[in-house]
Amino acid sequence: MIEKYQADVYDLIYKNQVIELDCMGIYLQTGFVGKNDFSEGKRSESVSPTVNGGDESTGISKRISNLPAFLCGKVFFVSEREFTTNFARIPDDLWNLLSSYITIPLFIIDPKGVFSIETRLINKSQNPASLTTTRPHLGMQIFGRRFVRVQVLGTVTIINMELGEASEPNPILDIGGGGIRVLSRLGWLKVGDEVHLHITAGFRDKENIFISLELTVPSRVVWTKKLGIQEGRMLYQIGFAFTDISISDQDRLISFLISAERSNNK
């Protein structure tokens, strides 16, 4: 269960702090989507026997299916009354919705917890994509996971886009709508590293039908933990947060997890 309590967030906004743009909140405020979009795109109770990266419909309106559910960035500049957050990208359809006439909803992702804040746009610029917004004193601290975590059978291939290199498959420990935890021997990964994760997972449902998921998601290392040496090499647990996932991909993922959790509890 998620609970929210008012909190002082002023000092939690500092250079290199991780910030998420709540894109869904923008779409709703601007009328870019309406109730029909989300009634069609609600989290489904089941998924098809094969859920992969093809053209299978998730029930999400085509208008928003490829837009991000959230975007992850970092604070670049802070002053007494405003701060600037840089993002890797902001798609044109979303960019055009951002104005001083709406509330810009953000999440602060801090070691002390997750905090939601409401800001106003002061300026936006491209190259890099950045938003300068008001600096609030108060926000809401969120207690409890925003996304349920589910244990599934599967692997993650970690792709270093700069080097064009991919790791061996790493076993999944658990996964949620906003991140994943894996076992890995990749000691070079450190907190803050940006990678792409190719996720492959699956399970058999109550009717013995194999349900699969295949997904590639830009992600960031948020923590690592040494487990000890096994077979002559150090083994790690690594936690990743998704930094950019489309609405349709997140919907497929959550639908898959709902079905996987039911299968785990059968």
PDB file of C-alpha atoms in Angstrom:
ATOM      1  CA  MET A   1       0.000   0.000   0.000  1.00  0.00           C
ATOM      2  CA  ILE A   2       1.332   3.446  -0.973  1.00  0.00           C
ATOM      3  CA  GLU A   3       1.048   6.212   1.622  1.00  0.00           C
ATOM      4  CA  LYS A   4       1.963   9.881   1.158  1.00  0.00           C
ATOM      5  CA  TYR A   5       2.972  12.438   3.796  1.00  0.00           C
ATOM      6  CA  GLN A   6       3.919  16.093   3.435  1.00  0.00           C
ATOM      7  CA  ALA A   7       7.676  16.656   3.596  1.00  0.00           C
ATOM      8  CA  ASP A   8      10.271  19.410   3.285  1.00  0.00           C
ATOM      9  CA  VAL A   9      11.979  18.829  -0.065  1.00  0.00           C
ATOM     10  CA  TYR A  10      13.905  22.076  -0.548  1.00  0.00           C
ATOM     11  CA  ASP A  11      17.305  20.657   0.426  1.00  0.00           C
ATOM     12  CA  LEU A  12      16.709  17.469  -1.590  1.00  0.00           C
ATOM     13  CA  ILE A  13      17.091  19.433  -4.835  1.00  0.00           C
ATOM     14  CA  TYR A  14      20.817  19.693  -5.583  1.00  0.00           C
ATOM     15  CA  LYS A  15      23.159  19.218  -8.535  1.00  0.00           C
ATOM     16  CA  ASN A  16      23.166  15.634  -9.895  1.00  0.00           C
ATOM     17  CA  GLN A  17      20.041  14.716  -7.919  1.00  0.00           C
ATOM     18  CA  VAL A  18      17.926  12.201  -9.844  1.00  0.00           C
ATOM     19  CA  ILE A  19      14.561  13.604 -10.997  1.00  0.00           C
ATOM     20  CA  GLU A  20      11.718  11.872 -12.862  1.00  0.00           C
ATOM     21  CA  LEU A  21       9.260  13.739 -15.070  1.00  0.00           C
ATOM     22  CA  ASP A  22       5.762  12.316 -14.545  1.00  0.00           C
ATOM     23  CA  CYS A  23       4.752  12.255 -18.215  1.00  0.00           C
ATOM     24  CA  MET A  24       1.370  10.657 -17.524  1.00  0.00           C
ATOM     25  CA  GLY A  25       0.475  13.658 -15.364  1.00  0.00           C
ATOM     26  CA  ILE A  26       1.310  15.983 -18.266  1.00  0.00           C
ATOM     27  CA  TYR A  27      -0.853  14.049 -20.744  1.00  0.00           C
ATOM     28  CA  LEU A  28      -3.857  14.148 -18.432  1.00  0.00           C
ATOM     29  CA  GLN A  29      -3.562  17.849 -17.593  1.00  0.00           C
ATOM     30  CA  THR A  30      -3.300  18.970 -21.190  1.00  0.00           C
ATOM     31  CA  GLY A  31      -6.111  16.824 -22.541  1.00  0.00           C
ATOM     32  CA  PHE A  32      -3.632  15.021 -24.782  1.00  0.00           C
ATOM     33  CA  VAL A  33      -5.304  11.887 -23.482  1.00  0.00           C
ATOM     34  CA  GLY A  34      -8.702  11.481 -21.925  1.00  0.00           C
ATOM     35  CA  LYS A  35     -10.610   8.927 -19.932  1.00  0.00           C
ATOM     36  CA  ASN A  36     -11.152   6.808 -23.039  1.00  0.00           C
ATOM     37  CA  ASP A  37      -7.404   6.417 -23.584  1.00  0.00           C
ATOM     38  CA  PHE A  38      -6.925   5.001 -20.113  1.00  0.00           C
ATOM     39  CA  SER A  39     -10.065   2.904 -20.067  1.00  0.00           C
ATOM     40  CA  GLU A  40      -8.751   1.272 -23.232  1.00  0.00           C
ATOM     41  CA  GLY A  41      -5.217   1.177 -21.860  1.00  0.00           C
ATOM     42  CA  LYS A  42      -5.938   0.089 -18.306  1.00  0.00           C
ATOM     43  CA  ARG A  43      -3.741  -2.568 -16.789  1.00  0.00           C
ATOM     44  CA  SER A  44      -5.160  -5.725 -18.233  1.00  0.00           C
ATOM     45  CA  GLU A  45      -6.081  -8.685 -16.066  1.00  0.00           C
ATOM     46  CA  SER A  46      -4.333 -11.118 -18.353  1.00  0.00           C
ATOM     47  CA  VAL A  47      -1.915 -11.192 -21.251  1.00  0.00           C
ATOM     48  CA  SER A  48      -1.748 -13.106 -24.471  1.00  0.00           C
ATOM     49  CA  PRO A  49       0.239 -16.368 -24.579  1.00  0.00           C
ATOM     50  CA  THR A  50       3.139 -14.481 -26.167  1.00  0.00           C
ATOM     51  CA  VAL A  51       4.031 -10.947 -25.113  1.00  0.00           C
ATOM     52  CA  ASN A  52       7.000  -9.626 -27.032  1.00  0.00           C
ATOM     53  CA  GLY A  53       8.328  -6.616 -28.907  1.00  0.00           C
ATOM     54  CA  GLY A  54       6.117  -7.016 -31.967  1.00  0.00           C
ATOM     55  CA  ASP A  55       2.863  -5.318 -32.913  1.00  0.00           C
ATOM     56  CA  GLU A  56       0.571  -7.021 -30.413  1.00  0.00           C
ATOM     57  CA  SER A  57      -1.979  -4.555 -29.088  1.00  0.00           C
ATOM     58  CA  THR A  58      -1.947  -3.823 -25.381  1.00  0.00           C
ATOM     59  CA  GLY A  59      -5.155  -1.826 -25.535  1.00  0.00           C
ATOM     60  CA  ILE A  60      -3.234   1.464 -25.291  1.00  0.00           C
ATOM     61  CA  SER A  61      -4.285   4.207 -27.699  1.00  0.00           C
ATOM     62  CA  LYS A  62      -1.863   4.464 -30.641  1.00  0.00           C
ATOM     63  CA  ARG A  63      -1.707   8.186 -29.979  1.00  0.00           C
ATOM     64  CA  ILE A  64       0.257   7.659 -26.779  1.00  0.00           C
ATOM     65  CA  SER A  65       1.589   4.099 -27.049  1.00  0.00           C
ATOM     66  CA  ASN A  66       5.163   5.105 -27.942  1.00  0.00           C
ATOM     67  CA  LEU A  67       5.353   8.104 -25.622  1.00  0.00           C
ATOM     68  CA  PRO A  68       7.215   7.699 -22.303  1.00  0.00           C
ATOM     69  CA  ALA A  69       5.382   6.909 -19.080  1.00  0.00           C
ATOM     70  CA  PHE A  70       8.141   8.786 -17.243  1.00  0.00           C
ATOM     71  CA  LEU A  71      11.555  10.233 -18.072  1.00  0.00           C
ATOM     72  CA  CYS A  72      14.559  10.184 -15.776  1.00  0.00           C
ATOM     73  CA  GLY A  73      17.006  13.078 -15.626  1.00  0.00           C
ATOM     74  CA  LYS A  74      19.512  14.797 -13.347  1.00  0.00           C
ATOM     75  CA  VAL A  75      19.561  18.261 -11.815  1.00  0.00           C
ATOM     76  CA  PHE A  76      22.129  20.404 -13.631  1.00  0.00           C
ATOM     77  CA  PHE A  77      21.710  23.814 -11.971  1.00  0.00           C
ATOM     78  CA  VAL A  78      20.118  25.004  -8.725  1.00  0.00           C
ATOM     79  CA  SER A  79      19.393  28.498  -7.422  1.00  0.00           C
ATOM     80  CA  GLU A  80      17.302  29.787  -4.548  1.00  0.00           C
ATOM     81  CA  ARG A  81      14.036  29.828  -6.523  1.00  0.00           C
ATOM     82  CA  GLU A  82      14.526  27.487  -9.488  1.00  0.00           C
ATOM     83  CA  PHE A  83      16.402  24.474 -10.774  1.00  0.00           C
ATOM     84  CA  THR A  84      17.216  22.960 -14.158  1.00  0.00           C
ATOM     85  CA  THR A  85      16.945  19.251 -14.953  1.00  0.00           C
ATOM     86  CA  ASN A  86      18.644  17.719 -17.993  1.00  0.00           C
ATOM     87  CA  PHE A  87      17.068  14.727 -19.784  1.00  0.00           C
ATOM     88  CA  ALA A  88      18.532  12.415 -22.416  1.00  0.00           C
ATOM     89  CA  ARG A  89      15.501  13.142 -24.621  1.00  0.00           C
ATOM     90  CA  ILE A  90      12.026  14.655 -24.567  1.00  0.00           C
ATOM     91  CA  PRO A  91       9.895  13.515 -27.546  1.00  0.00           C
ATOM     92  CA  ASP A  92       8.366  16.300 -29.651  1.00  0.00           C
ATOM     93  CA  ASP A  93       4.757  15.408 -28.764  1.00  0.00           C
ATOM     94  CA  LEU A  94       5.590  15.705 -25.062  1.00  0.00           C
ATOM     95  CA  TRP A  95       7.828  18.752 -25.551  1.00  0.00           C
ATOM     96  CA  ASN A  96       4.984  20.673 -27.187  1.00  0.00           C
ATOM     97  CA  LEU A  97       2.722  20.064 -24.172  1.00  0.00           C
ATOM     98  CA  LEU A  98       5.113  21.634 -21.671  1.00  0.00           C
ATOM     99  CA  SER A  99       4.171  25.208 -20.782  1.00  0.00           C
ATOM    100  CA  SER A 100       3.882  27.621 -17.854  1.00  0.00           C
ATOM    101  CA  TYR A 101       0.092  27.134 -17.907  1.00  0.00           C
ATOM    102  CA  ILE A 102       0.243  23.648 -16.401  1.00  0.00           C
ATOM    103  CA  THR A 103       1.768  22.016 -13.349  1.00  0.00           C
ATOM    104  CA  ILE A 104       4.991  20.118 -14.044  1.00  0.00           C
ATOM    105  CA  PRO A 105       4.817  17.003 -11.814  1.00  0.00           C
ATOM    106  CA  LEU A 106       8.181  15.563 -10.819  1.00  0.00           C
ATOM    107  CA  PHE A 107       9.536  12.823  -8.573  1.00  0.00           C
ATOM    108  CA  ILE A 108      12.714  13.306  -6.530  1.00  0.00           C
ATOM    109  CA  ILE A 109      14.575   9.982  -6.319  1.00  0.00           C
ATOM    110  CA  ASP A 110      16.720  10.419  -3.223  1.00  0.00           C
ATOM    111  CA  PRO A 111      18.511   8.034  -0.820  1.00  0.00           C
ATOM    112  CA  LYS A 112      16.041   9.294   1.803  1.00  0.00           C
ATOM    113  CA  GLY A 113      13.125   8.089  -0.332  1.00  0.00           C
ATOM    114  CA  VAL A 114      10.861   9.089  -3.210  1.00  0.00           C
ATOM    115  CA  PHE A 115       9.157  12.491  -3.109  1.00  0.00           C
ATOM    116  CA  SER A 116       6.537  13.927  -5.465  1.00  0.00           C
ATOM    117  CA  ILE A 117       6.592  17.663  -6.139  1.00  0.00           C
ATOM    118  CA  GLU A 118       4.591  20.101  -8.242  1.00  0.00           C
ATOM    119  CA  THR A 119       6.490  22.794 -10.110  1.00  0.00           C
ATOM    120  CA  ARG A 120       5.907  25.441 -12.768  1.00  0.00           C
ATOM    121  CA  LEU A 121       7.870  25.730 -15.997  1.00  0.00           C
ATOM    122  CA  ILE A 122      10.131  28.769 -16.230  1.00  0.00           C
ATOM    123  CA  ASN A 123      12.069  27.821 -19.351  1.00  0.00           C
ATOM    124  CA  LYS A 124      12.773  24.864 -21.614  1.00  0.00           C
ATOM    125  CA  SER A 125      15.644  24.337 -24.014  1.00  0.00           C
ATOM    126  CA  GLN A 126      17.003  21.641 -26.284  1.00  0.00           C
ATOM    127  CA  ASN A 127      20.512  20.212 -26.880  1.00  0.00           C
ATOM    128  CA  PRO A 128      20.460  18.960 -24.202  1.00  0.00           C
ATOM    129  CA  ALA A 129      16.769  18.684 -23.436  1.00  0.00           C
ATOM    130  CA  SER A 130      16.302  20.594 -20.183  1.00  0.00           C
ATOM    131  CA  LEU A 131      13.512  22.058 -18.078  1.00  0.00           C
ATOM    132  CA  THR A 132      13.946  24.955 -15.673  1.00  0.00           C
ATOM    133  CA  THR A 133      11.207  24.864 -13.061  1.00  0.00           C
ATOM    134  CA  THR A 134      10.307  26.516  -9.764  1.00  0.00           C
ATOM    135  CA  ARG A 135      11.978  25.136  -6.647  1.00  0.00           C
ATOM    136  CA  PRO A 136       9.306  24.118  -4.114  1.00  0.00           C
ATOM    137  CA  HIS A 137       9.785  23.896  -0.347  1.00  0.00           C
ATOM    138  CA  LEU A 138       7.175  21.197   0.234  1.00  0.00           C
ATOM    139  CA  GLY A 139       6.299  17.917  -1.452  1.00  0.00           C
ATOM    140  CA  MET A 140       4.890  14.531  -0.587  1.00  0.00           C
ATOM    141  CA  GLN A 141       7.045  11.617   0.536  1.00  0.00           C
ATOM    142  CA  ILE A 142       5.870   8.295  -0.867  1.00  0.00           C
ATOM    143  CA  PHE A 143       6.060   5.269   1.408  1.00  0.00           C
ATOM    144  CA  GLY A 144       5.795   1.828  -0.188  1.00  0.00           C
ATOM    145  CA  ARG A 145       6.798   0.733  -3.663  1.00  0.00           C
ATOM    146  CA  ARG A 146       5.292   2.623  -6.550  1.00  0.00           C
ATOM    147  CA  PHE A 147       5.457  -0.623  -8.515  1.00  0.00           C
ATOM    148  CA  VAL A 148       4.999  -4.128  -7.172  1.00  0.00           C
ATOM    149  CA  ARG A 149       8.050  -6.406  -7.533  1.00  0.00           C
ATOM    150  CA  VAL A 150       7.578  -9.955  -8.798  1.00  0.00           C
ATOM    151  CA  GLN A 151       9.998 -12.888  -8.948  1.00  0.00           C
ATOM    152  CA  VAL A 152      10.142 -14.326 -12.469  1.00  0.00           C
ATOM    153  CA  LEU A 153      12.385 -16.705 -14.375  1.00  0.00           C
ATOM    154  CA  GLY A 154      14.452 -14.902 -16.954  1.00  0.00           C
ATOM    155  CA  THR A 155      17.685 -13.172 -17.857  1.00  0.00           C
ATOM    156  CA  VAL A 156      18.982  -9.682 -18.573  1.00  0.00           C
ATOM    157  CA  THR A 157      21.658  -8.831 -21.109  1.00  0.00           C
ATOM    158  CA  ILE A 158      23.410  -5.593 -20.110  1.00  0.00           C
ATOM    159  CA  ILE A 159      24.349  -3.489 -23.127  1.00  0.00           C
ATOM    160  CA  ASN A 160      26.969  -0.736 -22.994  1.00  0.00           C
ATOM    161  CA  MET A 161      25.783   1.536 -25.813  1.00  0.00           C
ATOM    162  CA  GLU A 162      28.969   3.638 -25.875  1.00  0.00           C
ATOM    163  CA  LEU A 163      31.218   0.618 -26.371  1.00  0.00           C
ATOM    164  CA  GLY A 164      28.684  -1.407 -28.331  1.00  0.00           C
ATOM    165  CA  GLU A 165      29.267  -4.377 -26.035  1.00  0.00           C
ATOM    166  CA  ALA A 166      26.788  -6.802 -24.471  1.00  0.00           C
ATOM    167  CA  SER A 167      27.234  -8.961 -21.404  1.00  0.00           C
ATOM    168  CA  GLU A 168      26.420 -12.609 -20.922  1.00  0.00           C
ATOM    169  CA  PRO A 169      22.837 -13.225 -19.705  1.00  0.00           C
ATOM    170  CA  ASN A 170      22.327 -12.351 -16.024  1.00  0.00           C
ATOM    171  CA  PRO A 171      19.603 -14.085 -13.946  1.00  0.00           C
ATOM    172  CA  ILE A 172      16.635 -11.941 -12.846  1.00  0.00           C
ATOM    173  CA  LEU A 173      15.900 -11.825  -9.113  1.00  0.00           C
ATOM    174  CA  ASP A 174      12.777  -9.672  -9.369  1.00  0.00           C
ATOM    175  CA  ILE A 175      11.257  -7.004 -11.597  1.00  0.00           C
ATOM    176  CA  GLY A 176       8.705  -4.207 -11.340  1.00  0.00           C
ATOM    177  CA  GLY A 177       7.243  -1.443 -13.471  1.00  0.00           C
ATOM    178  CA  GLY A 178      10.128   0.903 -12.657  1.00  0.00           C
ATOM    179  CA  GLY A 179      13.179  -1.307 -12.257  1.00  0.00           C
ATOM    180  CA  ILE A 180      14.817  -4.713 -11.938  1.00  0.00           C
ATOM    181  CA  ARG A 181      17.229  -6.620  -9.660  1.00  0.00           C
ATOM    182  CA  VAL A 182      19.716  -9.111 -11.132  1.00  0.00           C
ATOM    183  CA  LEU A 183      22.614 -11.400 -10.237  1.00  0.00           C
ATOM    184  CA  SER A 184      25.787 -10.535 -12.118  1.00  0.00           C
ATOM    185  CA  ARG A 185      29.553 -10.956 -12.201  1.00  0.00           C
ATOM    186  CA  LEU A 186      30.057  -7.544 -13.843  1.00  0.00           C
ATOM    187  CA  GLY A 187      32.246  -5.849 -11.261  1.00  0.00           C
ATOM    188  CA  TRP A 188      32.892  -2.837 -13.511  1.00  0.00           C
ATOM    189  CA  LEU A 189      29.292  -1.599 -13.115  1.00  0.00           C
ATOM    190  CA  LYS A 190      29.012   1.266 -10.646  1.00  0.00           C
ATOM    191  CA  VAL A 191      26.183   3.405  -9.303  1.00  0.00           C
ATOM    192  CA  GLY A 192      25.081   5.962 -11.896  1.00  0.00           C
ATOM    193  CA  ASP A 193      26.179   3.976 -14.965  1.00  0.00           C
ATOM    194  CA  GLU A 194      23.757   4.270 -17.893  1.00  0.00           C
ATOM    195  CA  VAL A 195      23.092   1.071 -19.865  1.00  0.00           C
ATOM    196  CA  HIS A 196      20.389  -0.646 -21.900  1.00  0.00           C
ATOM    197  CA  LEU A 197      18.847  -3.824 -20.524  1.00  0.00           C
ATOM    198  CA  HIS A 198      17.497  -6.537 -22.803  1.00  0.00           C
ATOM    199  CA  ILE A 199      15.020  -8.444 -20.640  1.00  0.00           C
ATOM    200  CA  THR A 200      13.799 -11.937 -21.508  1.00  0.00           C
ATOM    201  CA  ALA A 201      11.426 -13.656 -19.092  1.00  0.00           C
ATOM    202  CA  GLY A 202       8.624 -16.189 -19.041  1.00  0.00           C
ATOM    203  CA  PHE A 203       6.480 -18.598 -17.052  1.00  0.00           C
ATOM    204  CA  ARG A 204       3.740 -21.202 -17.524  1.00  0.00           C
ATOM    205  CA  ASP A 205       0.240 -20.184 -16.475  1.00  0.00           C
ATOM    206  CA  LYS A 206      -2.469 -22.332 -14.872  1.00  0.00           C
ATOM    207  CA  GLU A 207      -3.334 -23.805 -18.280  1.00  0.00           C
ATOM    208  CA  ASN A 208       0.354 -24.681 -18.873  1.00  0.00           C
ATOM    209  CA  ILE A 209       0.595 -21.997 -21.587  1.00  0.00           C
ATOM    210  CA  PHE A 210       3.989 -20.306 -21.791  1.00  0.00           C
ATOM    211  CA  ILE A 211       3.768 -16.520 -21.293  1.00  0.00           C
ATOM    212  CA  SER A 212       6.868 -14.604 -22.387  1.00  0.00           C
ATOM    213  CA  LEU A 213       8.205 -11.072 -22.265  1.00  0.00           C
ATOM    214  CA  GLU A 214      11.004  -9.521 -24.294  1.00  0.00           C
ATOM    215  CA  LEU A 215      11.884  -5.887 -23.747  1.00  0.00           C
ATOM    216  CA  THR A 216      14.827  -3.485 -24.109  1.00  0.00           C
ATOM    217  CA  VAL A 217      14.876  -0.564 -21.661  1.00  0.00           C
ATOM    218  CA  PRO A 218      17.353   2.286 -21.009  1.00  0.00           C
ATOM    219  CA  SER A 219      18.339   2.013 -17.336  1.00  0.00           C
ATOM    220  CA  ARG A 220      20.647   3.303 -14.608  1.00  0.00           C
ATOM    221  CA  VAL A 221      22.549   1.410 -11.908  1.00  0.00           C
ATOM    222  CA  VAL A 222      21.140   2.560  -8.547  1.00  0.00           C
ATOM    223  CA  TRP A 223      22.962   0.177  -6.185  1.00  0.00           C
ATOM    224  CA  THR A 224      25.325  -2.800  -6.145  1.00  0.00           C
ATOM    225  CA  LYS A 225      26.043  -5.383  -3.428  1.00  0.00           C
ATOM    226  CA  LYS A 226      28.856  -7.909  -3.214  1.00  0.00           C
ATOM    227  CA  LEU A 227      27.655 -11.441  -2.418  1.00  0.00           C
ATOM    228  CA  GLY A 228      31.032 -13.172  -2.261  1.00  0.00           C
ATOM    229  CA  ILE A 229      33.285 -15.200  -4.523  1.00  0.00           C
ATOM    230  CA  GLN A 230      31.732 -18.119  -6.385  1.00  0.00           C
ATOM    231  CA  GLU A 231      33.623 -20.252  -8.892  1.00  0.00           C
ATOM    232  CA  GLY A 232      36.609 -17.936  -8.581  1.00  0.00           C
ATOM    233  CA  ARG A 233      34.718 -14.713  -9.403  1.00  0.00           C
ATOM    234  CA  MET A 234      32.908 -12.102  -7.338  1.00  0.00           C
ATOM    235  CA  LEU A 235      29.116 -12.275  -7.558  1.00  0.00           C
ATOM    236  CA  TYR A 236      26.962  -9.166  -7.220  1.00  0.00           C
ATOM    237  CA  GLN A 237      23.361  -8.159  -6.802  1.00  0.00           C
ATOM    238  CA  ILE A 238      22.667  -5.094  -8.930  1.00  0.00           C
ATOM    239  CA  GLY A 239      19.598  -2.880  -8.837  1.00  0.00           C
ATOM    240  CA  PHE A 240      18.616  -0.952 -11.967  1.00  0.00           C
ATOM    241  CA  ALA A 241      16.014   1.788 -12.388  1.00  0.00           C
ATOM    242  CA  PHE A 242      14.394   2.220 -15.795  1.00  0.00           C
ATOM    243  CA  THR A 243      15.121   5.722 -17.063  1.00  0.00           C
ATOM    244  CA  ASP A 244      12.921   5.790 -20.168  1.00  0.00           C
ATOM    245  CA  ILE A 245      10.100   3.346 -20.892  1.00  0.00           C
ATOM    246  CA  SER A 246       7.188   3.862 -23.266  1.00  0.00           C
ATOM    247  CA  ILE A 247       3.596   3.620 -22.095  1.00  0.00           C
ATOM    248  CA  SER A 248       2.978   0.556 -24.256  1.00  0.00           C
ATOM    249  CA  ASP A 249       6.136  -1.211 -23.004  1.00  0.00           C
ATOM    250  CA  GLN A 250       5.319  -0.422 -19.385  1.00  0.00           C
ATOM    251  CA  ASP A 251       1.756  -1.645 -19.888  1.00  0.00           C
ATOM    252  CA  ARG A 252       3.005  -4.919 -21.405  1.00  0.00           C
ATOM    253  CA  LEU A 253       5.457  -5.307 -18.546  1.00  0.00           C
ATOM    254  CA  ILE A 254       2.896  -4.696 -15.804  1.00  0.00           C
ATOM    255  CA  SER A 255       0.331  -6.960 -17.479  1.00  0.00           C
ATOM    256  CA  PHE A 256       3.004  -9.673 -17.635  1.00  0.00           C
ATOM    257  CA  LEU A 257       3.835  -9.175 -13.940  1.00  0.00           C
ATOM    258  CA  ILE A 258       0.178  -9.354 -12.893  1.00  0.00           C
ATOM    259  CA  SER A 259      -0.132 -12.715 -14.634  1.00  0.00           C
ATOM    260  CA  ALA A 260       3.222 -13.913 -13.258  1.00  0.00           C
ATOM    261  CA  GLU A 261       2.238 -13.031  -9.695  1.00  0.00           C
ATOM    262  CA  ARG A 262      -1.031 -14.957 -10.075  1.00  0.00           C
ATOM    263  CA  SER A 263       0.907 -17.903 -11.418  1.00  0.00           C
ATOM    264  CA  ASN A 264       3.309 -17.740  -8.450  1.00  0.00           C
ATOM    265  CA  ASN A 265       0.339 -17.826  -6.062  1.00  0.00           C
ATOM    266  CA  LYS A 266      -1.613 -20.618  -7.740  1.00  0.00           C
TER     267      LYS A 266
END
